[in-house]
Amino acid sequence: MRSCLLLPAFSLLASLSGCGPVDGEPSIPAEASDCPALLGEGFSETRAVDIGDASSGTFVPYVDGAGVQLILGNQGSMMITPWVRVEALPGDAEETCHVVRLANELEGPLASDPEGIAAAQFNVQFIKTGSFLVSDGALYHPFAWDRETLEGQKLGLTVTVRGDGYEGTKSVSVVLE
């Protein structure tokens, strides 16, 4: 019984603690759900993949040279929060689990600084939306530097998505704002 009371009490304290966006910071989008990815051995098929923003409810792919908004995360790190989509085929389930690898390569003065996260891998829930499977939330991809250091930096992003029997990769170069 005691443990049943701890979670609601912790949630209340966390909501009152002031974590999250302040002073005009953009709000933090919902994080993509974690799921068990049970994939076969081979990836014989290739599918189109995109990385972009869906915070407005509509997926908008990142394009080379476009700005990507930095967001102050709940734990104080600056991060980007991209969504991922993959081409869907008629036989795909309405909800699927994919392994998503997000790698970044900074250009310029931060390129040789080892303090940043170079890559992260996620097991992500995807939902079928028309002819695409779209992550059901954003991927939280933090950086070790502050906003002033990151603003204006060019970032090469590569996303690789693996599903049951297929994979796809997309690379794009963006500017951090």
PDB file of N, CA and C in Angstrom, residues 68-72 76-80 104 106-107 109-110 113 115-117 141-155 174-177:
ATOM      1  N   VAL A  68      16.850  23.895 -36.760  1.00  0.00           N
ATOM      2  CA  VAL A  68      16.190  22.973 -35.838  1.00  0.00           C
ATOM      3  C   VAL A  68      16.259  23.585 -34.448  1.00  0.00           C
ATOM      4  N   GLN A  69      15.116  23.694 -33.810  1.00  0.00           N
ATOM      5  CA  GLN A  69      14.981  24.344 -32.507  1.00  0.00           C
ATOM      6  C   GLN A  69      15.654  23.551 -31.395  1.00  0.00           C
ATOM      7  N   LEU A  70      16.513  24.204 -30.633  1.00  0.00           N
ATOM      8  CA  LEU A  70      17.067  23.626 -29.405  1.00  0.00           C
ATOM      9  C   LEU A  70      16.032  23.790 -28.302  1.00  0.00           C
ATOM     10  N   ILE A  71      15.906  22.790 -27.453  1.00  0.00           N
ATOM     11  CA  ILE A  71      14.940  22.826 -26.356  1.00  0.00           C
ATOM     12  C   ILE A  71      15.679  22.520 -25.066  1.00  0.00           C
ATOM     13  N   LEU A  72      15.357  23.248 -24.012  1.00  0.00           N
ATOM     14  CA  LEU A  72      15.919  22.988 -22.691  1.00  0.00           C
ATOM     15  C   LEU A  72      15.151  21.830 -22.075  1.00  0.00           C
ATOM     16  N   GLY A  76      18.029  19.890 -17.590  1.00  0.00           N
ATOM     17  CA  GLY A  76      18.925  21.014 -17.789  1.00  0.00           C
ATOM     18  C   GLY A  76      19.806  20.964 -19.019  1.00  0.00           C
ATOM     19  N   SER A  77      19.723  19.912 -19.817  1.00  0.00           N
ATOM     20  CA  SER A  77      20.527  19.819 -21.036  1.00  0.00           C
ATOM     21  C   SER A  77      19.772  20.396 -22.220  1.00  0.00           C
ATOM     22  N   MET A  78      20.510  20.973 -23.144  1.00  0.00           N
ATOM     23  CA  MET A  78      19.921  21.383 -24.408  1.00  0.00           C
ATOM     24  C   MET A  78      19.760  20.129 -25.256  1.00  0.00           C
ATOM     25  N   MET A  79      18.670  20.052 -26.016  1.00  0.00           N
ATOM     26  CA  MET A  79      18.443  18.877 -26.843  1.00  0.00           C
ATOM     27  C   MET A  79      17.638  19.244 -28.078  1.00  0.00           C
ATOM     28  N   ILE A  80      17.653  18.341 -29.027  1.00  0.00           N
ATOM     29  CA  ILE A  80      16.735  18.420 -30.150  1.00  0.00           C
ATOM     30  C   ILE A  80      15.728  17.287 -29.961  1.00  0.00           C
ATOM     31  N   ASN A 104      24.812  11.956 -34.735  1.00  0.00           N
ATOM     32  CA  ASN A 104      25.077  13.321 -35.162  1.00  0.00           C
ATOM     33  C   ASN A 104      26.562  13.567 -35.318  1.00  0.00           C
ATOM     34  N   LEU A 106      28.809  17.036 -35.549  1.00  0.00           N
ATOM     35  CA  LEU A 106      28.911  18.491 -35.550  1.00  0.00           C
ATOM     36  C   LEU A 106      30.000  18.932 -36.501  1.00  0.00           C
ATOM     37  N   GLU A 107      29.757  20.037 -37.184  1.00  0.00           N
ATOM     38  CA  GLU A 107      30.750  20.627 -38.071  1.00  0.00           C
ATOM     39  C   GLU A 107      31.310  21.861 -37.363  1.00  0.00           C
ATOM     40  N   PRO A 109      33.831  24.183 -34.842  1.00  0.00           N
ATOM     41  CA  PRO A 109      34.671  24.087 -33.649  1.00  0.00           C
ATOM     42  C   PRO A 109      34.279  22.986 -32.671  1.00  0.00           C
ATOM     43  N   LEU A 110      33.040  22.542 -32.652  1.00  0.00           N
ATOM     44  CA  LEU A 110      32.637  21.499 -31.713  1.00  0.00           C
ATOM     45  C   LEU A 110      32.873  20.091 -32.247  1.00  0.00           C
ATOM     46  N   ASP A 113      35.211  18.034 -30.139  1.00  0.00           N
ATOM     47  CA  ASP A 113      34.967  18.043 -28.699  1.00  0.00           C
ATOM     48  C   ASP A 113      34.243  16.758 -28.301  1.00  0.00           C
ATOM     49  N   GLU A 115      32.672  15.899 -25.681  1.00  0.00           N
ATOM     50  CA  GLU A 115      31.648  16.021 -24.650  1.00  0.00           C
ATOM     51  C   GLU A 115      30.218  15.764 -25.138  1.00  0.00           C
ATOM     52  N   GLY A 116      29.997  15.692 -26.407  1.00  0.00           N
ATOM     53  CA  GLY A 116      28.644  15.521 -26.910  1.00  0.00           C
ATOM     54  C   GLY A 116      28.279  14.070 -27.111  1.00  0.00           C
ATOM     55  N   ILE A 117      26.992  13.809 -27.250  1.00  0.00           N
ATOM     56  CA  ILE A 117      26.531  12.468 -27.552  1.00  0.00           C
ATOM     57  C   ILE A 117      26.629  12.286 -29.057  1.00  0.00           C
ATOM     58  N   HIS A 141      17.245  13.901 -27.811  1.00  0.00           N
ATOM     59  CA  HIS A 141      18.654  13.783 -28.176  1.00  0.00           C
ATOM     60  C   HIS A 141      19.428  14.958 -27.563  1.00  0.00           C
ATOM     61  N   PRO A 142      20.001  14.752 -26.359  1.00  0.00           N
ATOM     62  CA  PRO A 142      20.654  15.853 -25.632  1.00  0.00           C
ATOM     63  C   PRO A 142      22.095  16.110 -26.066  1.00  0.00           C
ATOM     64  N   PHE A 143      22.555  17.317 -25.735  1.00  0.00           N
ATOM     65  CA  PHE A 143      23.926  17.733 -25.971  1.00  0.00           C
ATOM     66  C   PHE A 143      24.541  18.167 -24.644  1.00  0.00           C
ATOM     67  N   ALA A 144      25.868  18.170 -24.594  1.00  0.00           N
ATOM     68  CA  ALA A 144      26.572  18.534 -23.362  1.00  0.00           C
ATOM     69  C   ALA A 144      26.852  20.033 -23.256  1.00  0.00           C
ATOM     70  N   TRP A 145      26.546  20.793 -24.296  1.00  0.00           N
ATOM     71  CA  TRP A 145      26.879  22.210 -24.296  1.00  0.00           C
ATOM     72  C   TRP A 145      25.656  23.075 -24.012  1.00  0.00           C
ATOM     73  N   ASP A 146      25.896  24.348 -23.675  1.00  0.00           N
ATOM     74  CA  ASP A 146      24.797  25.280 -23.410  1.00  0.00           C
ATOM     75  C   ASP A 146      24.276  25.865 -24.719  1.00  0.00           C
ATOM     76  N   ARG A 147      23.157  26.558 -24.632  1.00  0.00           N
ATOM     77  CA  ARG A 147      22.502  27.129 -25.816  1.00  0.00           C
ATOM     78  C   ARG A 147      23.442  28.044 -26.599  1.00  0.00           C
ATOM     79  N   GLU A 148      24.166  28.921 -25.896  1.00  0.00           N
ATOM     80  CA  GLU A 148      25.028  29.882 -26.583  1.00  0.00           C
ATOM     81  C   GLU A 148      26.107  29.188 -27.409  1.00  0.00           C
ATOM     82  N   THR A 149      26.632  28.085 -26.924  1.00  0.00           N
ATOM     83  CA  THR A 149      27.660  27.337 -27.648  1.00  0.00           C
ATOM     84  C   THR A 149      27.068  26.625 -28.861  1.00  0.00           C
ATOM     85  N   LEU A 150      25.836  26.134 -28.736  1.00  0.00           N
ATOM     86  CA  LEU A 150      25.221  25.334 -29.796  1.00  0.00           C
ATOM     87  C   LEU A 150      24.550  26.155 -30.894  1.00  0.00           C
ATOM     88  N   GLU A 151      24.015  27.326 -30.548  1.00  0.00           N
ATOM     89  CA  GLU A 151      23.285  28.111 -31.541  1.00  0.00           C
ATOM     90  C   GLU A 151      24.161  28.434 -32.742  1.00  0.00           C
ATOM     91  N   GLY A 152      23.620  28.191 -33.916  1.00  0.00           N
ATOM     92  CA  GLY A 152      24.331  28.471 -35.151  1.00  0.00           C
ATOM     93  C   GLY A 152      25.232  27.342 -35.627  1.00  0.00           C
ATOM     94  N   GLN A 153      25.415  26.309 -34.806  1.00  0.00           N
ATOM     95  CA  GLN A 153      26.266  25.185 -35.206  1.00  0.00           C
ATOM     96  C   GLN A 153      25.571  24.342 -36.269  1.00  0.00           C
ATOM     97  N   LYS A 154      26.331  23.876 -37.233  1.00  0.00           N
ATOM     98  CA  LYS A 154      25.810  22.953 -38.236  1.00  0.00           C
ATOM     99  C   LYS A 154      25.911  21.540 -37.680  1.00  0.00           C
ATOM    100  N   LEU A 155      24.855  20.777 -37.897  1.00  0.00           N
ATOM    101  CA  LEU A 155      24.775  19.424 -37.360  1.00  0.00           C
ATOM    102  C   LEU A 155      24.348  18.472 -38.466  1.00  0.00           C
ATOM    103  N   VAL A 174      21.550  20.193 -40.695  1.00  0.00           N
ATOM    104  CA  VAL A 174      20.688  21.253 -40.189  1.00  0.00           C
ATOM    105  C   VAL A 174      21.516  22.253 -39.387  1.00  0.00           C
ATOM    106  N   VAL A 175      20.895  23.374 -39.026  1.00  0.00           N
ATOM    107  CA  VAL A 175      21.537  24.397 -38.206  1.00  0.00           C
ATOM    108  C   VAL A 175      20.767  24.480 -36.890  1.00  0.00           C
ATOM    109  N   LEU A 176      21.483  24.435 -35.778  1.00  0.00           N
ATOM    110  CA  LEU A 176      20.842  24.492 -34.460  1.00  0.00           C
ATOM    111  C   LEU A 176      20.468  25.931 -34.130  1.00  0.00           C
ATOM    112  N   GLU A 177      19.237  26.120 -33.701  1.00  0.00           N
ATOM    113  CA  GLU A 177      18.735  27.462 -33.336  1.00  0.00           C
ATOM    114  C   GLU A 177      18.400  27.535 -31.869  1.00  0.00           C
TER     115      GLU A 177
END
